[in-house]
PDB file of C-alpha atoms and ligand atoms in Angstrom:
ATOM      1  CA  MET A   1     -54.302  77.871  72.855  1.00 92.00           C
ATOM      2  CA  ASN A   2     -51.644  75.172  72.613  1.00 97.00           C
ATOM      3  CA  ILE A   3     -52.920  71.685  71.986  1.00 98.00           C
ATOM      4  CA  GLY A   4     -50.721  68.643  71.475  1.00 98.00           C
ATOM      5  CA  VAL A   5     -51.456  65.181  70.113  1.00 98.00           C
ATOM      6  CA  LEU A   6     -49.477  62.258  71.495  1.00 98.00           C
ATOM      7  CA  ALA A   7     -47.737  60.908  68.402  1.00 98.00           C
ATOM      8  CA  LEU A   8     -46.211  57.604  69.493  1.00 98.00           C
ATOM      9  CA  GLN A   9     -48.557  55.395  67.462  1.00 98.00           C
ATOM     10  CA  GLY A  10     -52.065  55.489  66.024  1.00 98.00           C
ATOM     11  CA  ASP A  11     -54.154  58.065  64.174  1.00 98.00           C
ATOM     12  CA  PHE A  12     -52.610  61.252  65.575  1.00 98.00           C
ATOM     13  CA  ALA A  13     -52.465  62.878  62.104  1.00 98.00           C
ATOM     14  CA  GLU A  14     -56.274  62.827  61.797  1.00 98.00           C
ATOM     15  CA  HIS A  15     -56.634  64.664  65.112  1.00 98.00           C
ATOM     16  CA  ILE A  16     -54.156  67.305  63.972  1.00 98.00           C
ATOM     17  CA  THR A  17     -56.074  67.789  60.708  1.00 98.00           C
ATOM     18  CA  MET A  18     -59.304  68.212  62.659  1.00 98.00           C
ATOM     19  CA  LEU A  19     -57.754  70.804  64.998  1.00 98.00           C
ATOM     20  CA  ASN A  20     -56.285  72.674  62.025  1.00 97.00           C
ATOM     21  CA  HIS A  21     -59.786  72.842  60.518  1.00 96.00           C
ATOM     22  CA  LEU A  22     -60.843  74.621  63.706  1.00 97.00           C
ATOM     23  CA  GLY A  23     -57.977  77.092  63.325  1.00 97.00           C
ATOM     24  CA  VAL A  24     -55.884  75.544  66.109  1.00 97.00           C
ATOM     25  CA  GLU A  25     -52.233  74.684  65.581  1.00 93.00           C
ATOM     26  CA  ALA A  26     -51.412  71.306  67.081  1.00 97.00           C
ATOM     27  CA  ASP A  27     -48.026  69.760  67.767  1.00 97.00           C
ATOM     28  CA  GLU A  28     -47.004  66.116  67.576  1.00 98.00           C
ATOM     29  CA  ILE A  29     -45.832  65.219  71.084  1.00 98.00           C
ATOM     30  CA  ARG A  30     -43.204  62.549  71.725  1.00 98.00           C
ATOM     31  CA  LEU A  31     -40.990  63.929  74.496  1.00 97.00           C
ATOM     32  CA  PRO A  32     -41.794  64.914  78.112  1.00 98.00           C
ATOM     33  CA  GLY A  33     -40.391  68.446  77.666  1.00 98.00           C
ATOM     34  CA  GLN A  34     -42.920  69.158  74.928  1.00 98.00           C
ATOM     35  CA  LEU A  35     -45.778  68.938  77.435  1.00 98.00           C
ATOM     36  CA  ASP A  36     -44.785  72.076  79.341  1.00 97.00           C
ATOM     37  CA  SER A  37     -46.309  74.629  76.984  1.00 96.00           C
ATOM     38  CA  LEU A  38     -49.565  72.758  76.325  1.00 98.00           C
ATOM     39  CA  ASP A  39     -53.083  73.546  77.523  1.00 98.00           C
ATOM     40  CA  GLY A  40     -54.452  70.194  76.412  1.00 98.00           C
ATOM     41  CA  LEU A  41     -53.375  66.854  74.985  1.00 98.00           C
ATOM     42  CA  ILE A  42     -55.168  64.309  72.811  1.00 99.00           C
ATOM     43  CA  ILE A  43     -54.179  60.638  72.992  1.00 98.00           C
ATOM     44  CA  PRO A  44     -55.297  59.033  69.725  1.00 98.00           C
ATOM     45  CA  GLY A  45     -56.730  55.685  68.771  1.00 98.00           C
ATOM     46  CA  GLY A  46     -54.395  52.892  67.795  1.00 97.00           C
ATOM     47  CA  GLU A  47     -53.157  50.019  69.898  1.00 98.00           C
ATOM     48  CA  SER A  48     -53.210  50.761  73.604  1.00 98.00           C
ATOM     49  CA  THR A  49     -50.538  48.195  74.513  1.00 98.00           C
ATOM     50  CA  THR A  50     -48.142  49.717  71.991  1.00 98.00           C
ATOM     51  CA  ILE A  51     -48.904  53.290  73.067  1.00 98.00           C
ATOM     52  CA  GLY A  52     -48.296  52.281  76.693  1.00 98.00           C
ATOM     53  CA  LYS A  53     -45.012  50.519  76.009  1.00 98.00           C
ATOM     54  CA  LEU A  54     -43.726  53.421  73.927  1.00 98.00           C
ATOM     55  CA  ALA A  55     -44.824  55.896  76.606  1.00 98.00           C
ATOM     56  CA  GLU A  56     -42.718  53.935  79.100  1.00 98.00           C
ATOM     57  CA  ASP A  57     -39.739  53.872  76.730  1.00 98.00           C
ATOM     58  CA  PHE A  58     -40.024  57.628  76.127  1.00 98.00           C
ATOM     59  CA  LYS A  59     -40.258  58.285  79.926  1.00 98.00           C
ATOM     60  CA  LEU A  60     -43.670  59.848  79.480  1.00 98.00           C
ATOM     61  CA  MET A  61     -45.702  57.979  82.109  1.00 98.00           C
ATOM     62  CA  GLU A  62     -45.120  60.236  85.134  1.00 98.00           C
ATOM     63  CA  PRO A  63     -45.103  63.489  83.117  1.00 98.00           C
ATOM     64  CA  LEU A  64     -48.463  62.517  81.567  1.00 98.00           C
ATOM     65  CA  ARG A  65     -49.937  61.679  84.984  1.00 98.00           C
ATOM     66  CA  ALA A  66     -48.766  65.050  86.325  1.00 98.00           C
ATOM     67  CA  PHE A  67     -50.172  66.804  83.236  1.00 98.00           C
ATOM     68  CA  GLY A  68     -53.601  65.233  83.806  1.00 98.00           C
ATOM     69  CA  LYS A  69     -53.797  66.592  87.364  1.00 98.00           C
ATOM     70  CA  SER A  70     -54.438  70.119  86.130  1.00 98.00           C
ATOM     71  CA  ARG A  71     -54.756  70.099  82.344  1.00 98.00           C
ATOM     72  CA  ALA A  72     -57.128  68.587  79.807  1.00 98.00           C
ATOM     73  CA  ILE A  73     -56.522  65.195  78.226  1.00 99.00           C
ATOM     74  CA  TRP A  74     -58.826  63.463  75.751  1.00 98.00           C
ATOM     75  CA  GLY A  75     -58.301  59.800  74.920  1.00 98.00           C
ATOM     76  CA  THR A  76     -60.063  58.334  71.883  1.00 98.00           C
ATOM     77  CA  CYS A  77     -60.413  54.539  71.813  1.00 98.00           C
ATOM     78  CA  ALA A  78     -56.904  53.210  72.602  1.00 98.00           C
ATOM     79  CA  GLY A  79     -56.290  56.609  74.236  1.00 98.00           C
ATOM     80  CA  ALA A  80     -59.333  56.090  76.471  1.00 98.00           C
ATOM     81  CA  ILE A  81     -58.009  52.667  77.470  1.00 98.00           C
ATOM     82  CA  PHE A  82     -54.629  54.224  78.314  1.00 98.00           C
ATOM     83  CA  LEU A  83     -56.291  56.843  80.588  1.00 98.00           C
ATOM     84  CA  SER A  84     -58.258  54.237  82.551  1.00 98.00           C
ATOM     85  CA  LYS A  85     -57.567  52.730  85.969  1.00 98.00           C
ATOM     86  CA  ASP A  86     -58.374  49.153  85.067  1.00 96.00           C
ATOM     87  CA  VAL A  87     -58.645  46.976  81.954  1.00 96.00           C
ATOM     88  CA  ARG A  88     -58.599  43.611  83.772  1.00 93.00           C
ATOM     89  CA  ARG A  89     -55.298  42.640  82.220  1.00 93.00           C
ATOM     90  CA  HIS A  90     -51.685  43.652  82.561  1.00 95.00           C
ATOM     91  CA  GLN A  91     -50.523  46.540  80.362  1.00 98.00           C
ATOM     92  CA  PRO A  92     -49.103  50.022  81.005  1.00 98.00           C
ATOM     93  CA  LEU A  93     -51.923  52.434  81.952  1.00 98.00           C
ATOM     94  CA  LEU A  94     -51.871  56.047  83.102  1.00 98.00           C
ATOM     95  CA  GLY A  95     -54.629  55.136  85.579  1.00 98.00           C
ATOM     96  CA  ILE A  96     -55.791  58.743  85.974  1.00 98.00           C
ATOM     97  CA  MET A  97     -59.484  58.282  85.076  1.00 98.00           C
ATOM     98  CA  ASP A  98     -61.820  56.457  87.422  1.00 98.00           C
ATOM     99  CA  ILE A  99     -63.165  54.171  84.728  1.00 98.00           C
ATOM    100  CA  THR A 100     -62.977  50.429  84.136  1.00 98.00           C
ATOM    101  CA  VAL A 101     -62.662  49.474  80.486  1.00 98.00           C
ATOM    102  CA  GLU A 102     -63.133  46.291  78.507  1.00 97.00           C
ATOM    103  CA  ARG A 103     -60.925  46.203  75.413  1.00 97.00           C
ATOM    104  CA  ASN A 104     -62.234  44.932  72.080  1.00 95.00           C
ATOM    105  CA  ALA A 105     -65.673  44.649  73.628  1.00 95.00           C
ATOM    106  CA  PHE A 106     -67.465  44.316  70.290  1.00 92.00           C
ATOM    107  CA  GLY A 107     -65.152  41.706  68.804  1.00 88.00           C
ATOM    108  CA  ARG A 108     -62.622  41.920  66.021  1.00 85.00           C
ATOM    109  CA  GLN A 109     -61.802  44.527  63.388  1.00 82.00           C
ATOM    110  CA  VAL A 110     -64.614  43.203  61.127  1.00 81.00           C
ATOM    111  CA  ASP A 111     -67.083  43.911  63.915  1.00 85.00           C
ATOM    112  CA  SER A 112     -66.391  47.643  63.692  1.00 90.00           C
ATOM    113  CA  PHE A 113     -69.590  49.688  63.293  1.00 95.00           C
ATOM    114  CA  GLU A 114     -71.223  53.114  63.328  1.00 96.00           C
ATOM    115  CA  ALA A 115     -74.009  54.244  65.642  1.00 96.00           C
ATOM    116  CA  ASP A 116     -76.121  57.313  66.410  1.00 96.00           C
ATOM    117  CA  LEU A 117     -75.654  58.552  69.949  1.00 96.00           C
ATOM    118  CA  THR A 118     -77.204  61.263  72.056  1.00 94.00           C
ATOM    119  CA  ILE A 119     -74.641  63.451  73.782  1.00 95.00           C
ATOM    120  CA  PRO A 120     -76.342  66.186  75.827  1.00 94.00           C
ATOM    121  CA  ASP A 121     -72.982  67.845  76.611  1.00 94.00           C
ATOM    122  CA  LEU A 122     -72.661  68.772  72.925  1.00 93.00           C
ATOM    123  CA  GLY A 123     -75.591  71.128  73.446  1.00 88.00           C
ATOM    124  CA  GLU A 124     -78.434  71.697  71.039  1.00 81.00           C
ATOM    125  CA  GLY A 125     -78.755  69.050  68.351  1.00 80.00           C
ATOM    126  CA  SER A 126     -77.005  66.589  70.623  1.00 91.00           C
ATOM    127  CA  ARG A 127     -77.346  63.661  68.223  1.00 94.00           C
ATOM    128  CA  TYR A 128     -73.950  62.402  67.208  1.00 96.00           C
ATOM    129  CA  HIS A 129     -72.896  59.839  64.575  1.00 96.00           C
ATOM    130  CA  ALA A 130     -70.021  57.798  66.031  1.00 97.00           C
ATOM    131  CA  ILE A 131     -67.488  55.419  64.473  1.00 97.00           C
ATOM    132  CA  PHE A 132     -66.341  52.411  66.523  1.00 97.00           C
ATOM    133  CA  ILE A 133     -63.244  50.454  65.427  1.00 96.00           C
ATOM    134  CA  ARG A 134     -62.375  47.407  67.513  1.00 95.00           C
ATOM    135  CA  ALA A 135     -63.657  49.596  70.272  1.00 96.00           C
ATOM    136  CA  PRO A 136     -63.587  49.310  74.039  1.00 97.00           C
ATOM    137  CA  ILE A 137     -66.612  49.684  76.305  1.00 97.00           C
ATOM    138  CA  ILE A 138     -66.414  51.692  79.488  1.00 98.00           C
ATOM    139  CA  GLU A 139     -67.742  48.989  81.827  1.00 98.00           C
ATOM    140  CA  SER A 140     -68.242  51.340  84.742  1.00 98.00           C
ATOM    141  CA  VAL A 141     -67.379  54.795  86.017  1.00 98.00           C
ATOM    142  CA  GLN A 142     -66.411  55.430  89.637  1.00 97.00           C
ATOM    143  CA  ASP A 143     -65.848  58.360  91.979  1.00 96.00           C
ATOM    144  CA  ASP A 144     -65.615  61.657  90.084  1.00 95.00           C
ATOM    145  CA  ALA A 145     -66.092  60.292  86.572  1.00 98.00           C
ATOM    146  CA  ARG A 146     -69.509  60.639  84.946  1.00 98.00           C
ATOM    147  CA  VAL A 147     -71.117  59.087  81.906  1.00 98.00           C
ATOM    148  CA  ILE A 148     -71.626  61.441  78.960  1.00 97.00           C
ATOM    149  CA  SER A 149     -72.927  58.964  76.401  1.00 97.00           C
ATOM    150  CA  THR A 150     -74.199  55.411  76.077  1.00 97.00           C
ATOM    151  CA  LEU A 151     -75.290  53.169  73.240  1.00 96.00           C
ATOM    152  CA  PRO A 152     -79.057  52.599  73.020  1.00 93.00           C
ATOM    153  CA  ASP A 153     -78.565  49.381  75.042  1.00 94.00           C
ATOM    154  CA  GLY A 154     -77.007  51.363  77.899  1.00 96.00           C
ATOM    155  CA  ARG A 155     -73.360  50.447  77.435  1.00 97.00           C
ATOM    156  CA  ILE A 156     -71.100  53.415  78.245  1.00 98.00           C
ATOM    157  CA  VAL A 157     -69.053  54.885  75.390  1.00 98.00           C
ATOM    158  CA  ALA A 158     -67.980  58.303  76.700  1.00 98.00           C
ATOM    159  CA  ALA A 159     -67.060  59.647  80.132  1.00 98.00           C
ATOM    160  CA  LEU A 160     -65.795  62.860  81.655  1.00 98.00           C
ATOM    161  CA  GLN A 161     -63.874  63.508  84.877  1.00 98.00           C
ATOM    162  CA  GLY A 162     -63.007  67.161  85.342  1.00 98.00           C
ATOM    163  CA  LYS A 163     -60.882  67.959  82.296  1.00 98.00           C
ATOM    164  CA  LEU A 164     -60.304  64.299  81.413  1.00 98.00           C
ATOM    165  CA  LEU A 165     -62.410  62.966  78.554  1.00 98.00           C
ATOM    166  CA  ALA A 166     -62.625  59.381  77.268  1.00 98.00           C
ATOM    167  CA  THR A 167     -64.484  58.247  74.146  1.00 98.00           C
ATOM    168  CA  SER A 168     -64.695  54.684  72.792  1.00 98.00           C
ATOM    169  CA  PHE A 169     -65.256  56.087  69.311  1.00 98.00           C
ATOM    170  CA  HIS A 170     -63.328  58.215  66.812  1.00 98.00           C
ATOM    171  CA  PRO A 171     -64.526  61.807  66.194  1.00 97.00           C
ATOM    172  CA  GLU A 172     -61.277  62.459  64.282  1.00 97.00           C
ATOM    173  CA  LEU A 173     -62.488  60.106  61.526  1.00 97.00           C
ATOM    174  CA  THR A 174     -65.644  62.138  60.837  1.00 96.00           C
ATOM    175  CA  ARG A 175     -66.278  65.626  59.445  1.00 94.00           C
ATOM    176  CA  ASP A 176     -68.100  66.612  62.608  1.00 95.00           C
ATOM    177  CA  THR A 177     -65.910  69.001  64.593  1.00 96.00           C
ATOM    178  CA  ARG A 178     -68.189  69.302  67.644  1.00 96.00           C
ATOM    179  CA  PHE A 179     -66.224  66.889  69.826  1.00 96.00           C
ATOM    180  CA  HIS A 180     -62.949  68.668  69.134  1.00 98.00           C
ATOM    181  CA  GLN A 181     -64.655  71.963  69.946  1.00 97.00           C
ATOM    182  CA  TYR A 182     -65.953  70.436  73.163  1.00 97.00           C
ATOM    183  CA  PHE A 183     -62.425  69.380  74.082  1.00 98.00           C
ATOM    184  CA  LEU A 184     -61.069  72.855  73.320  1.00 98.00           C
ATOM    185  CA  SER A 185     -63.639  74.291  75.740  1.00 97.00           C
ATOM    186  CA  LEU A 186     -62.333  71.902  78.430  1.00 97.00           C
ATOM    187  CA  ALA A 187     -58.730  72.896  77.739  1.00 98.00           C
ATOM    188  CA  LYS A 188     -59.398  76.629  77.930  1.00 94.00           C
TER     189      LYS A 188
HETATM  190  N1  LIG B   1     -58.427  47.615  70.087  1.00 96.27           N
HETATM  191  C1  LIG B   1     -57.490  48.664  70.384  1.00 96.27           C
HETATM  192  C2  LIG B   1     -56.888  48.465  71.774  1.00 96.27           C
HETATM  193  O1  LIG B   1     -57.365  47.678  72.540  1.00 96.27           O
HETATM  194  C3  LIG B   1     -58.149  50.023  70.288  1.00 96.27           C
HETATM  195  C4  LIG B   1     -58.642  50.260  68.887  1.00 96.27           C
HETATM  196  C5  LIG B   1     -58.688  51.696  68.482  1.00 96.27           C
HETATM  197  O2  LIG B   1     -58.042  52.554  69.066  1.00 96.27           O
HETATM  198  N2  LIG B   1     -59.408  51.937  67.413  1.00 96.27           N
HETATM  199  O3  LIG B   1     -55.948  49.092  72.085  1.00 96.27           O
END
């Protein structure tokens, strides 16, 4: 299986390390032509405005939208923001997931936190320890998108729409490979 990680900005290296642990080679993706051979793409955490502006500069916006019509994409944190349809402010978005997102919903960098979630899609032992860094909240999901995890207070932190996956948190910063395995099963 060929998996790529969008490597314009953010913590793409951590995703590649995680995939390598699972025995999957992963390429750093910066150019539209590199998408052709991929089965799935991860868009990392970082700064969504920067990722969006660089994606425009690198002429990646339309190729990424086309990619997401048939192949798997997983956005973590800034990547999830970039996949969304609406963030209630002006910035470049792919707009391919039917989710509305609020950026920096928990406050500033110092308000980063960890939380235990329940994620039934991960199968047995569906408890999951998640890391949130200046994280967004998925305010709502529409149409074909569905919620796959919430915080105990009900706020949405992960959603799935076909092969498109969005998480507010950062599985690549843990030692728990289940989320990457889950994504590989979507990309297959
Ligand atoms: N706060 C960042 C943004 O709005 C996302 C942070 C992250 O990816 N950890 O783009």
